[in-house]
Amino acid sequence: MGADTKALRTRIRSVDSTLHLTTAMGLVASSKIRHATEVMNKSRQYAKAVNNVIDLLTACNECKKSPFMKNSDTGKTCIVIIAGDRGLAGGYNANVFRLAKEYAYADFIPVGKRACERFGNGYISAENFTLENGAELSNRLCDEFKEGKFDKLGVIYTKYVSVMTQEANIEWILPLSASQKKNNAGTIFEPDELTILNTAVPEYVNGRIMGLIRESYASEVAARRMAMDSAGKNAQTMIDTLQLEYNRARQGAITQEITEIVAGSDAQ
């Protein structure tokens, strides 16, 4: 019995240490959620404004001459895949990689440490991905698209639905499709729509990639918080169960000692 209680005490201390760790990581994730969602919402507003301009431009017949609206026949696809820099975020990374398997024929550009580990060199940090990184990546992708190195550009990211729900998704960015939006405001583009569109596309691609990285990061933080909350509850349940077993084992040991004492006194 003594050995049993000692083993149970060791296990309780071990699980308690895990509980402290998951609680600390949950608090860190909670502290990051507000800032991450604020940045994500601003990125969504920017994307909405840029999309409105792109829709007005792509509705013009002249813009159909743009290389960014032409469907080539290379059969090659390029996908930017965004995963986390760390684990312990539930199914966040696994869901992204599961979706990527459906596009195994594509060339992947990874963003985030976990994506780089799986797909090779890329941008090592999703959390610290900068505007300069985005401009470099978007300019390169736009140049390669115009050169015909691939005919389709997409981004695999995690869509933020709520703190409790995040979904792996893919968004196709290039080629641009013709919009049916009418220029009701009478917007005039100088020098002309085609020139403005070709100039604006790299900024548009950069904005979309940056926005989806910010959304993925907000999803990662939320997923980590929920995972740590779940792990903390499981650890507490395990501690309660082990504590009950420990109390029973201790009570059994005490009962056995009393029985032996009484048996010894009776023998005398």
mmCIF file of C-alpha atoms in Angstrom:
data_model
loop_
_atom_site.group_PDB
_atom_site.id
_atom_site.type_symbol
_atom_site.label_atom_id
_atom_site.label_comp_id
_atom_site.label_asym_id
_atom_site.label_seq_id
_atom_site.Cartn_x
_atom_site.Cartn_y
_atom_site.Cartn_z
ATOM 1 C CA MET A 1 0.000 0.000 0.000
ATOM 2 C CA GLY A 2 2.864 2.380 0.841
ATOM 3 C CA ALA A 3 4.291 1.950 -2.655
ATOM 4 C CA ASP A 4 0.850 2.624 -4.175
ATOM 5 C CA THR A 5 0.385 5.903 -2.307
ATOM 6 C CA LYS A 6 3.884 7.040 -3.232
ATOM 7 C CA ALA A 7 3.265 6.340 -6.932
ATOM 8 C CA LEU A 8 -0.077 8.135 -6.780
ATOM 9 C CA ARG A 9 1.496 11.186 -5.111
ATOM 10 C CA THR A 10 4.109 11.307 -7.889
ATOM 11 C CA ARG A 11 1.441 11.134 -10.584
ATOM 12 C CA ILE A 12 -0.656 13.827 -8.896
ATOM 13 C CA ARG A 13 2.357 16.167 -8.763
ATOM 14 C CA SER A 14 3.132 15.451 -12.427
ATOM 15 C CA VAL A 15 -0.424 16.156 -13.607
ATOM 16 C CA ASP A 16 -0.567 19.247 -11.386
ATOM 17 C CA SER A 17 2.560 20.583 -13.127
ATOM 18 C CA THR A 18 0.854 20.000 -16.479
ATOM 19 C CA LEU A 19 -2.220 21.853 -15.206
ATOM 20 C CA HIS A 20 -0.107 24.865 -14.259
ATOM 21 C CA LEU A 21 1.517 24.826 -17.715
ATOM 22 C CA THR A 22 -1.767 24.625 -19.632
ATOM 23 C CA THR A 23 -3.267 27.366 -17.452
ATOM 24 C CA ALA A 24 -0.313 29.664 -18.156
ATOM 25 C CA MET A 25 -0.449 28.998 -21.899
ATOM 26 C CA GLY A 26 -4.208 29.568 -21.893
ATOM 27 C CA LEU A 27 -3.735 32.942 -20.183
ATOM 28 C CA VAL A 28 -1.059 33.956 -22.722
ATOM 29 C CA ALA A 29 -3.363 32.987 -25.600
ATOM 30 C CA SER A 30 -6.250 34.909 -24.008
ATOM 31 C CA SER A 31 -4.092 38.024 -23.719
ATOM 32 C CA LYS A 32 -3.240 37.819 -27.449
ATOM 33 C CA ILE A 33 -6.764 37.193 -28.742
ATOM 34 C CA ARG A 34 -8.012 40.783 -28.476
ATOM 35 C CA HIS A 35 -5.091 42.309 -30.371
ATOM 36 C CA ALA A 36 -5.103 39.528 -32.985
ATOM 37 C CA THR A 37 -8.828 39.939 -33.705
ATOM 38 C CA GLU A 38 -8.508 43.738 -33.898
ATOM 39 C CA VAL A 39 -5.750 43.426 -36.509
ATOM 40 C CA MET A 40 -7.795 40.806 -38.363
ATOM 41 C CA ASN A 41 -10.895 43.044 -38.475
ATOM 42 C CA LYS A 42 -8.855 45.959 -39.814
ATOM 43 C CA SER A 43 -7.422 43.673 -42.488
ATOM 44 C CA ARG A 44 -10.939 42.624 -43.445
ATOM 45 C CA GLN A 45 -12.014 46.258 -43.800
ATOM 46 C CA TYR A 46 -8.994 47.013 -45.983
ATOM 47 C CA ALA A 47 -9.656 43.938 -48.120
ATOM 48 C CA LYS A 48 -13.282 44.986 -48.601
ATOM 49 C CA ALA A 49 -12.248 48.459 -49.795
ATOM 50 C CA VAL A 50 -9.613 47.100 -52.193
ATOM 51 C CA ASN A 51 -12.008 44.455 -53.522
ATOM 52 C CA ASN A 52 -14.533 47.183 -54.363
ATOM 53 C CA VAL A 53 -11.919 48.980 -56.473
ATOM 54 C CA ILE A 54 -10.794 45.764 -58.175
ATOM 55 C CA ASP A 55 -14.434 44.880 -58.936
ATOM 56 C CA LEU A 56 -14.960 48.272 -60.599
ATOM 57 C CA LEU A 57 -11.827 47.809 -62.698
ATOM 58 C CA THR A 58 -12.454 44.213 -63.752
ATOM 59 C CA ALA A 59 -15.962 45.197 -64.908
ATOM 60 C CA CYS A 60 -14.373 47.345 -67.656
ATOM 61 C CA ASN A 61 -13.971 45.683 -71.051
ATOM 62 C CA GLU A 62 -10.546 47.277 -71.521
ATOM 63 C CA CYS A 63 -9.233 45.488 -68.394
ATOM 64 C CA LYS A 64 -9.868 42.099 -69.957
ATOM 65 C CA LYS A 65 -6.565 42.660 -71.783
ATOM 66 C CA SER A 66 -4.726 42.560 -68.458
ATOM 67 C CA PRO A 67 -2.348 39.594 -67.992
ATOM 68 C CA PHE A 68 -3.907 39.129 -64.543
ATOM 69 C CA MET A 69 -7.290 38.326 -66.102
ATOM 70 C CA LYS A 70 -6.084 35.858 -68.697
ATOM 71 C CA ASN A 71 -6.477 32.133 -68.183
ATOM 72 C CA SER A 72 -3.327 30.424 -69.457
ATOM 73 C CA ASP A 73 -2.951 26.699 -70.045
ATOM 74 C CA THR A 74 0.172 25.770 -68.089
ATOM 75 C CA GLY A 75 -1.747 23.469 -65.756
ATOM 76 C CA LYS A 76 0.421 24.659 -62.858
ATOM 77 C CA THR A 77 -0.955 25.914 -59.565
ATOM 78 C CA CYS A 78 0.813 27.865 -56.837
ATOM 79 C CA ILE A 79 -0.567 27.894 -53.299
ATOM 80 C CA VAL A 80 0.577 29.892 -50.299
ATOM 81 C CA ILE A 81 -0.050 27.685 -47.268
ATOM 82 C CA ILE A 82 -0.320 29.308 -43.831
ATOM 83 C CA ALA A 83 0.236 27.267 -40.665
ATOM 84 C CA GLY A 84 1.307 28.091 -37.122
ATOM 85 C CA ASP A 85 4.717 28.736 -35.641
ATOM 86 C CA ARG A 86 3.956 26.422 -32.702
ATOM 87 C CA GLY A 87 1.897 23.391 -31.808
ATOM 88 C CA LEU A 88 -0.474 22.843 -28.872
ATOM 89 C CA ALA A 89 -3.341 24.458 -30.784
ATOM 90 C CA GLY A 90 -5.698 21.535 -31.138
ATOM 91 C CA GLY A 91 -6.362 20.605 -34.762
ATOM 92 C CA TYR A 92 -5.291 23.991 -36.175
ATOM 93 C CA ASN A 93 -2.218 22.812 -38.098
ATOM 94 C CA ALA A 94 -3.590 19.348 -38.835
ATOM 95 C CA ASN A 95 -6.704 20.791 -40.529
ATOM 96 C CA VAL A 96 -4.560 22.992 -42.784
ATOM 97 C CA PHE A 97 -2.357 20.075 -43.836
ATOM 98 C CA ARG A 98 -5.397 17.855 -44.388
ATOM 99 C CA LEU A 99 -6.826 20.412 -46.827
ATOM 100 C CA ALA A 100 -3.425 20.744 -48.545
ATOM 101 C CA LYS A 101 -3.517 17.013 -49.412
ATOM 102 C CA GLU A 102 -6.374 17.772 -51.812
ATOM 103 C CA TYR A 103 -3.991 19.997 -53.804
ATOM 104 C CA ALA A 104 -0.911 17.783 -53.715
ATOM 105 C CA TYR A 105 -0.258 18.619 -57.387
ATOM 106 C CA ALA A 106 0.413 22.295 -56.547
ATOM 107 C CA ASP A 107 3.641 24.096 -55.714
ATOM 108 C CA PHE A 108 3.456 25.279 -52.100
ATOM 109 C CA ILE A 109 4.953 28.414 -50.573
ATOM 110 C CA PRO A 110 4.862 27.864 -46.795
ATOM 111 C CA VAL A 111 4.337 30.574 -44.186
ATOM 112 C CA GLY A 112 4.823 29.590 -40.548
ATOM 113 C CA LYS A 113 7.315 27.269 -38.886
ATOM 114 C CA ARG A 114 5.095 24.178 -39.038
ATOM 115 C CA ALA A 115 4.413 24.696 -42.753
ATOM 116 C CA CYS A 116 8.125 25.224 -43.466
ATOM 117 C CA GLU A 117 8.969 21.996 -41.664
ATOM 118 C CA ARG A 118 6.585 20.106 -43.935
ATOM 119 C CA PHE A 119 6.975 21.850 -47.292
ATOM 120 C CA GLY A 120 10.530 23.226 -47.187
ATOM 121 C CA ASN A 121 11.937 26.729 -47.132
ATOM 122 C CA GLY A 122 9.544 29.653 -46.912
ATOM 123 C CA TYR A 123 8.645 32.389 -44.464
ATOM 124 C CA ILE A 124 9.462 30.959 -41.053
ATOM 125 C CA SER A 125 7.091 33.098 -38.975
ATOM 126 C CA ALA A 126 3.379 33.691 -39.462
ATOM 127 C CA GLU A 127 3.073 35.776 -36.304
ATOM 128 C CA ASN A 128 5.884 38.154 -37.333
ATOM 129 C CA PHE A 129 5.195 38.229 -41.084
ATOM 130 C CA THR A 130 5.793 41.864 -42.117
ATOM 131 C CA LEU A 131 4.526 44.153 -44.864
ATOM 132 C CA GLU A 132 7.996 43.969 -46.405
ATOM 133 C CA ASN A 133 7.726 40.169 -46.514
ATOM 134 C CA GLY A 134 4.299 40.511 -48.090
ATOM 135 C CA ALA A 135 5.469 42.992 -50.729
ATOM 136 C CA GLU A 136 8.414 40.775 -51.653
ATOM 137 C CA LEU A 137 6.207 37.701 -51.942
ATOM 138 C CA SER A 138 3.352 39.374 -53.841
ATOM 139 C CA ASN A 139 5.660 41.089 -56.372
ATOM 140 C CA ARG A 140 7.418 37.790 -57.056
ATOM 141 C CA LEU A 141 4.138 35.916 -57.459
ATOM 142 C CA CYS A 142 2.693 38.560 -59.789
ATOM 143 C CA ASP A 143 5.834 38.524 -61.959
ATOM 144 C CA GLU A 144 5.800 34.728 -62.157
ATOM 145 C CA PHE A 145 2.095 34.738 -63.001
ATOM 146 C CA LYS A 146 2.664 37.188 -65.875
ATOM 147 C CA GLU A 147 5.572 35.043 -67.093
ATOM 148 C CA GLY A 148 3.275 32.011 -67.208
ATOM 149 C CA LYS A 149 5.102 29.965 -64.572
ATOM 150 C CA PHE A 150 1.698 29.096 -63.101
ATOM 151 C CA ASP A 151 -1.858 29.918 -64.071
ATOM 152 C CA LYS A 152 -3.600 29.819 -60.701
ATOM 153 C CA LEU A 153 -2.722 31.348 -57.338
ATOM 154 C CA GLY A 154 -4.459 30.416 -54.098
ATOM 155 C CA VAL A 155 -3.990 30.692 -50.351
ATOM 156 C CA ILE A 156 -4.756 27.951 -47.828
ATOM 157 C CA TYR A 157 -5.557 29.597 -44.513
ATOM 158 C CA THR A 158 -7.762 29.182 -41.458
ATOM 159 C CA LYS A 159 -11.003 31.164 -41.447
ATOM 160 C CA TYR A 160 -11.895 32.741 -38.108
ATOM 161 C CA VAL A 161 -15.583 32.074 -37.403
ATOM 162 C CA SER A 162 -15.565 32.555 -33.635
ATOM 163 C CA VAL A 163 -13.361 31.898 -30.623
ATOM 164 C CA MET A 164 -14.677 28.330 -30.599
ATOM 165 C CA THR A 165 -14.771 27.673 -34.347
ATOM 166 C CA GLN A 166 -12.062 27.966 -37.005
ATOM 167 C CA GLU A 167 -12.162 26.362 -40.447
ATOM 168 C CA ALA A 168 -9.366 25.506 -42.876
ATOM 169 C CA ASN A 169 -10.203 27.122 -46.219
ATOM 170 C CA ILE A 170 -8.709 28.028 -49.601
ATOM 171 C CA GLU A 171 -9.113 31.352 -51.402
ATOM 172 C CA TRP A 172 -8.201 31.766 -55.062
ATOM 173 C CA ILE A 173 -6.605 35.132 -55.850
ATOM 174 C CA LEU A 174 -5.376 34.950 -59.458
ATOM 175 C CA PRO A 175 -6.458 35.095 -62.207
ATOM 176 C CA LEU A 176 -8.976 37.861 -61.620
ATOM 177 C CA SER A 177 -12.463 37.223 -62.890
ATOM 178 C CA ALA A 178 -14.651 39.781 -64.638
ATOM 179 C CA SER A 179 -16.989 41.548 -62.254
ATOM 180 C CA GLN A 180 -20.598 42.475 -62.965
ATOM 181 C CA LYS A 181 -20.405 45.464 -60.624
ATOM 182 C CA LYS A 182 -21.511 48.727 -62.242
ATOM 183 C CA ASN A 183 -19.749 52.027 -61.650
ATOM 184 C CA ASN A 184 -22.789 53.778 -60.219
ATOM 185 C CA ALA A 185 -20.623 56.414 -58.527
ATOM 186 C CA GLY A 186 -19.159 57.472 -61.864
ATOM 187 C CA THR A 187 -15.588 56.861 -60.709
ATOM 188 C CA ILE A 188 -12.991 58.063 -63.205
ATOM 189 C CA PHE A 189 -9.615 56.290 -63.364
ATOM 190 C CA GLU A 190 -6.524 58.129 -64.607
ATOM 191 C CA PRO A 191 -4.657 57.523 -66.830
ATOM 192 C CA ASP A 192 -6.909 54.551 -67.731
ATOM 193 C CA GLU A 193 -8.523 51.485 -66.156
ATOM 194 C CA LEU A 194 -6.050 48.953 -67.581
ATOM 195 C CA THR A 195 -2.988 50.796 -66.310
ATOM 196 C CA ILE A 196 -4.533 51.257 -62.869
ATOM 197 C CA LEU A 197 -5.495 47.578 -62.659
ATOM 198 C CA ASN A 198 -2.025 46.313 -63.613
ATOM 199 C CA THR A 199 -0.485 48.691 -61.061
ATOM 200 C CA ALA A 200 -2.960 47.822 -58.313
ATOM 201 C CA VAL A 201 -2.844 44.018 -58.568
ATOM 202 C CA PRO A 202 0.454 43.534 -56.647
ATOM 203 C CA GLU A 203 -0.958 45.703 -53.838
ATOM 204 C CA TYR A 204 -4.191 43.722 -53.988
ATOM 205 C CA VAL A 205 -2.345 40.386 -53.785
ATOM 206 C CA ASN A 206 -0.207 41.689 -50.916
ATOM 207 C CA GLY A 207 -3.295 42.894 -49.054
ATOM 208 C CA ARG A 208 -5.092 39.575 -49.475
ATOM 209 C CA ILE A 209 -2.088 37.505 -48.363
ATOM 210 C CA MET A 210 -1.437 39.767 -45.364
ATOM 211 C CA GLY A 211 -5.120 39.711 -44.403
ATOM 212 C CA LEU A 212 -5.328 35.921 -44.582
ATOM 213 C CA ILE A 213 -2.138 35.555 -42.532
ATOM 214 C CA ARG A 214 -3.619 37.846 -39.875
ATOM 215 C CA GLU A 215 -6.859 35.846 -39.915
ATOM 216 C CA SER A 216 -4.946 32.575 -39.616
ATOM 217 C CA TYR A 217 -2.950 33.907 -36.677
ATOM 218 C CA ALA A 218 -6.133 34.992 -34.875
ATOM 219 C CA SER A 219 -7.513 31.503 -35.506
ATOM 220 C CA GLU A 220 -4.329 29.922 -34.148
ATOM 221 C CA VAL A 221 -4.470 31.937 -30.922
ATOM 222 C CA ALA A 222 -8.151 31.138 -30.424
ATOM 223 C CA ALA A 223 -7.562 27.440 -31.147
ATOM 224 C CA ARG A 224 -4.675 27.352 -28.660
ATOM 225 C CA ARG A 225 -6.809 28.940 -25.966
ATOM 226 C CA MET A 226 -9.596 26.397 -26.479
ATOM 227 C CA ALA A 227 -7.069 23.531 -26.554
ATOM 228 C CA MET A 228 -5.446 24.700 -23.303
ATOM 229 C CA ASP A 229 -8.851 25.137 -21.651
ATOM 230 C CA SER A 230 -9.770 21.593 -22.659
ATOM 231 C CA ALA A 231 -6.400 20.220 -21.516
ATOM 232 C CA GLY A 232 -6.736 22.061 -18.192
ATOM 233 C CA LYS A 233 -10.183 20.575 -17.570
ATOM 234 C CA ASN A 234 -8.909 17.087 -18.407
ATOM 235 C CA ALA A 235 -5.924 17.557 -16.093
ATOM 236 C CA GLN A 236 -8.166 18.703 -13.244
ATOM 237 C CA THR A 237 -10.464 15.703 -13.782
ATOM 238 C CA MET A 238 -7.438 13.395 -13.709
ATOM 239 C CA ILE A 239 -6.157 15.024 -10.507
ATOM 240 C CA ASP A 240 -9.559 14.548 -8.848
ATOM 241 C CA THR A 241 -9.600 10.879 -9.883
ATOM 242 C CA LEU A 242 -6.037 10.282 -8.693
ATOM 243 C CA GLN A 243 -6.721 12.104 -5.425
ATOM 244 C CA LEU A 244 -9.706 9.831 -4.808
ATOM 245 C CA GLU A 245 -7.556 6.766 -5.514
ATOM 246 C CA TYR A 246 -4.853 8.139 -3.214
ATOM 247 C CA ASN A 247 -7.341 8.720 -0.395
ATOM 248 C CA ARG A 248 -8.693 5.193 -0.769
ATOM 249 C CA ALA A 249 -5.207 3.682 -0.821
ATOM 250 C CA ARG A 250 -4.194 5.729 2.221
ATOM 251 C CA GLN A 251 -7.364 4.765 4.061
ATOM 252 C CA GLY A 252 -6.741 1.108 3.182
ATOM 253 C CA ALA A 253 -3.185 1.333 4.501
ATOM 254 C CA ILE A 254 -4.357 2.892 7.769
ATOM 255 C CA THR A 255 -7.063 0.238 8.154
ATOM 256 C CA GLN A 256 -4.521 -2.516 7.577
ATOM 257 C CA GLU A 257 -2.167 -1.043 10.196
ATOM 258 C CA ILE A 258 -4.981 -0.841 12.740
ATOM 259 C CA THR A 259 -6.000 -4.416 11.977
ATOM 260 C CA GLU A 260 -2.414 -5.628 12.473
ATOM 261 C CA ILE A 261 -2.118 -3.732 15.783
ATOM 262 C CA VAL A 262 -5.397 -5.184 17.051
ATOM 263 C CA ALA A 263 -4.395 -8.686 15.906
ATOM 264 C CA GLY A 264 -1.073 -8.331 17.691
ATOM 265 C CA SER A 265 -2.685 -7.237 20.949
ATOM 266 C CA ASP A 266 -5.177 -10.128 20.767
ATOM 267 C CA ALA A 267 -2.318 -12.570 20.301
ATOM 268 C CA GLN A 268 -0.724 -11.340 23.513
#
